[in-house]
Amino acid sequence: GMQGQGQGQGQVLRCGGPQLFCPPRKVGALAHAFSRTGLDVTGLSEARLQHLANATLVATPADMFEILDNDDEGNGKGKGELLLQNITDLPGWGPKSAANLRSSVERVAENGVPLSRFIYSLGIRHIGTHSSNLIASAYGSLSDFFLALDYSATSPLPPSLPTEERASTEDSGSNLNSNSDTNSNSLVSDEDLDMEVFVPFPTLTGNGHDIEGVKGIGPVAIESLVAFAQNKALIAAAKALAQTLPVHDTKKLNHSQVDLNGNNVTESDATLLNQASLPFSGKSVVFTGSLPGKLSRTEAQSYAVDLLGAKATPSSVSKATGVVVIGEKGGKKADKARDLGVRTMTADEFLVMVKKRQDE
DNA sequence: GACTTCTCTTGTCCCGGTTG
DNA sequence: CAACCGGGACAAGAGAAGTC
């Protein structure tokens, strides 16, 4: 890792660099990428990933998709079959679990993931589900997101560089930063914003002129994004991963909804998504208790966001919460919602709304 | 066929970032 | 600078699946 140390303020021991290429944390990074909120490849617990990593079968998320390669050159087994065989032979694994893993990978490779989950899967620090959603809707498409990464990686002024180098790269306006006492730890300090100084991720930060920026993405998140963008190995891994599966634009409707109930969602629904007329538009929706049927909370959250227009599905209730959906055994969240006067609805009522949207 | 292992899910808590 | 909000980590348990 090349970036600065962990700054000592977090309790967690960190390599300076990215998790994916930090041996102690590699498995954790892989687990993060394949987790349900990421690429959602089932059958890959942290323990199982440890097996694969120990056997040097899988080092990056993209490697896992090699299990689908079937480039057998006339004789013998293809690459994917070999990998499948190697996995099957690992202790604790068997034909069944290996085959299940393969089909899980296959499902993801065919269906793809929404841009937000792709971004989440990259494991960028401070970029969790919420920030990933914000970023995804800011850029809309994977290509635009990568463009932003490439652009921001070209920053001539990494935050750690001494001020002399800063001055040399911006000869015309060098006098602006003459006051060296200013604690310009921040990447987007006012001085930087004023002149045509390089600003990374202007779509997110705003450029002070025509671009407003994204609320909820602050300097810390930006700094983390810049570090990611400047790491060639991580970018390469991300682009390799992008080759393995379709990444759906956020402004359009993503294909993942087709899977939920096998229902097709038409293109016209996509245009409805951004309208403010949806039941949950602009609201954050919190779920508590278990939902009827085999509907998982994750699926329900997808419905709330994609079909009903919710802006977020946090895990806790606050006064900013728009609606709390109460399933069976709803606990303290339901109480808190009532205390705060937050609107509540039953899971059944929620499902009716979902059904109605699906039928349109 | 028994045992082990992993998965899947929810609730709670706390840290940290963002915002005004 | 303070309050608020959100996410992540943690814990626990029930259930399912697979291995041997």
Coordinates of C-alpha atoms in Angstrom, one line a residue, chain A residues 63-243:
Chain A
D63 CA -11.0 -14.4 -11.0
M64 CA -14.1 -16.0 -9.7
F65 CA -15.8 -15.6 -13.0
E66 CA -13.1 -17.7 -14.7
I67 CA -15.1 -20.6 -13.5
L68 CA -17.4 -19.8 -16.4
D69 CA -14.6 -19.9 -19.0
N70 CA -15.0 -22.9 -21.3
D71 CA -12.2 -22.3 -23.8
D72 CA -11.2 -25.9 -24.1
E73 CA -9.0 -26.2 -27.0
G74 CA -10.1 -29.4 -28.5
N75 CA -8.9 -31.7 -25.8
G76 CA -9.0 -31.7 -22.1
K77 CA -10.9 -29.4 -19.9
G78 CA -11.4 -25.7 -20.3
K79 CA -10.1 -23.2 -17.8
G80 CA -13.4 -23.0 -16.1
E81 CA -13.8 -26.7 -15.7
L82 CA -10.3 -26.9 -14.2
L83 CA -11.1 -24.3 -11.7
L84 CA -14.3 -26.0 -10.9
Q85 CA -12.4 -29.3 -10.4
N86 CA -9.8 -27.6 -8.2
I87 CA -12.5 -26.2 -6.0
T88 CA -14.3 -29.5 -5.8
D89 CA -11.1 -31.1 -4.6
L90 CA -10.6 -28.6 -1.7
P91 CA -11.3 -30.0 1.7
G92 CA -14.8 -29.2 2.9
W93 CA -16.0 -28.8 -0.6
G94 CA -17.7 -31.3 -2.8
P95 CA -19.3 -31.6 -6.2
K96 CA -22.5 -30.1 -4.9
S97 CA -21.1 -27.0 -3.3
A98 CA -18.8 -26.4 -6.2
A99 CA -21.6 -26.7 -8.7
N100 CA -23.8 -24.5 -6.7
L101 CA -21.1 -21.9 -6.6
R102 CA -20.7 -22.1 -10.3
S103 CA -24.4 -21.6 -11.0
S104 CA -24.4 -18.7 -8.6
V105 CA -21.6 -17.0 -10.5
E106 CA -23.3 -17.8 -13.7
R107 CA -26.5 -16.2 -12.5
V108 CA -24.7 -13.0 -11.6
A109 CA -22.7 -13.0 -14.8
E110 CA -25.9 -13.2 -16.8
N111 CA -28.2 -10.9 -14.8
G112 CA -25.6 -8.4 -13.9
V113 CA -25.8 -5.9 -11.1
P114 CA -27.0 -2.3 -10.8
L115 CA -24.2 0.3 -10.9
S116 CA -24.7 1.1 -7.3
R117 CA -23.9 -2.4 -6.2
F118 CA -21.0 -2.6 -8.5
I119 CA -19.6 0.5 -6.9
Y120 CA -20.2 -0.9 -3.5
S121 CA -18.5 -4.1 -4.4
L122 CA -15.2 -2.3 -5.1
G123 CA -14.7 -1.9 -1.4
I124 CA -13.8 1.8 -1.4
R125 CA -13.4 3.0 2.1
H126 CA -16.3 5.2 3.3
I127 CA -18.3 4.1 0.3
G128 CA -21.0 1.8 1.6
T129 CA -24.5 1.1 0.3
H130 CA -25.8 4.6 0.8
S131 CA -22.8 6.4 -0.8
S132 CA -22.8 3.9 -3.6
N133 CA -26.4 4.8 -4.4
L134 CA -25.6 8.5 -4.4
I135 CA -22.6 8.0 -6.7
A136 CA -24.4 5.7 -9.0
S137 CA -27.3 8.1 -9.5
A138 CA -24.8 10.9 -10.0
Y139 CA -23.0 9.2 -12.8
G140 CA -25.7 7.0 -14.1
S141 CA -23.6 4.6 -16.1
L142 CA -20.5 2.6 -15.5
S143 CA -18.6 4.3 -18.3
D144 CA -19.2 7.7 -16.9
F145 CA -18.1 6.5 -13.5
F146 CA -14.9 5.1 -14.9
L147 CA -14.4 8.3 -16.8
A148 CA -14.6 10.2 -13.5
L149 CA -12.1 7.8 -11.9
D150 CA -9.7 8.2 -14.8
Y151 CA -10.1 11.9 -14.8
S152 CA -9.6 12.2 -11.0
A153 CA -6.6 9.9 -11.1
T154 CA -4.8 12.4 -13.2
S155 CA -4.7 14.8 -10.4
P156 CA -1.3 16.5 -10.5
L157 CA -1.8 17.4 -6.9
P158 CA -2.1 14.5 -4.5
P159 CA -2.9 15.8 -1.1
S160 CA 0.3 14.7 0.4
L161 CA 2.6 16.5 -2.0
P162 CA 4.5 19.4 -0.7
T163 CA 3.5 22.9 -1.7
E164 CA 6.4 23.5 -4.0
E165 CA 5.2 20.9 -6.3
R166 CA 1.8 22.3 -6.2
A167 CA 3.2 25.7 -7.2
S168 CA 5.2 24.2 -10.1
T169 CA 2.2 22.7 -11.6
E170 CA 0.1 25.8 -11.5
D171 CA 2.5 28.5 -12.4
S172 CA 0.0 31.1 -13.2
G173 CA -1.9 31.1 -10.1
S174 CA 0.9 30.1 -7.7
N175 CA 0.5 33.1 -5.5
L176 CA -2.9 31.9 -4.4
N177 CA -1.5 29.2 -2.2
S178 CA 1.2 31.3 -0.8
N179 CA -0.2 31.2 2.7
S180 CA 1.2 27.9 3.7
D181 CA -0.2 28.0 7.2
T182 CA -3.7 27.2 6.1
N183 CA -4.5 23.7 7.1
S184 CA -5.5 22.6 3.6
N185 CA -5.8 19.0 4.5
S186 CA -9.0 18.9 2.6
L187 CA -9.0 18.3 -1.0
V188 CA -11.8 20.7 -1.7
S189 CA -10.8 23.6 0.4
D190 CA -12.0 27.0 -0.6
E191 CA -8.7 27.9 -2.2
D192 CA -8.9 24.9 -4.5
L193 CA -12.4 25.7 -5.5
D194 CA -11.8 29.2 -6.4
M195 CA -9.5 29.0 -9.4
E196 CA -9.2 26.5 -12.1
V197 CA -7.3 24.2 -9.8
F198 CA -7.8 20.6 -10.4
V199 CA -10.9 19.3 -8.6
P200 CA -11.5 15.6 -8.6
F201 CA -15.0 14.2 -9.0
P202 CA -16.6 17.5 -9.8
T203 CA -19.9 15.8 -10.4
L204 CA -19.8 14.8 -6.8
T205 CA -18.2 17.8 -5.2
G206 CA -19.6 20.5 -7.3
N207 CA -17.3 22.9 -9.1
G208 CA -18.7 26.1 -7.7
H209 CA -20.2 27.1 -11.1
D210 CA -22.7 25.0 -12.9
I211 CA -22.4 21.8 -11.1
E212 CA -24.0 21.6 -7.8
G213 CA -22.5 18.4 -6.3
V214 CA -24.1 15.6 -4.4
K215 CA -25.3 16.0 -0.8
G216 CA -24.1 13.3 1.4
I217 CA -20.7 12.9 -0.3
G218 CA -18.2 14.9 1.7
P219 CA -14.4 15.5 1.7
V220 CA -13.7 12.2 3.4
A221 CA -15.5 10.2 0.8
I222 CA -13.9 12.1 -2.0
E223 CA -10.4 11.6 -0.5
S224 CA -11.1 7.9 -0.4
L225 CA -12.3 7.9 -4.0
V226 CA -9.3 9.7 -5.2
A227 CA -7.0 7.2 -3.4
F228 CA -8.9 4.5 -5.2
A229 CA -8.7 6.2 -8.5
Q230 CA -5.0 6.6 -8.2
N231 CA -4.3 3.0 -7.5
K232 CA -3.6 1.4 -10.8
A233 CA -3.9 -2.2 -9.5
L234 CA -7.3 -1.5 -8.0
I235 CA -8.6 0.3 -11.1
A236 CA -7.3 -2.6 -13.2
A237 CA -9.2 -5.1 -11.0
A238 CA -12.3 -3.0 -11.2
K239 CA -12.1 -2.9 -15.0
A240 CA -11.5 -6.6 -15.2
L241 CA -14.5 -7.2 -13.0
A242 CA -16.6 -4.9 -15.3
Q243 CA -15.7 -7.2 -18.2

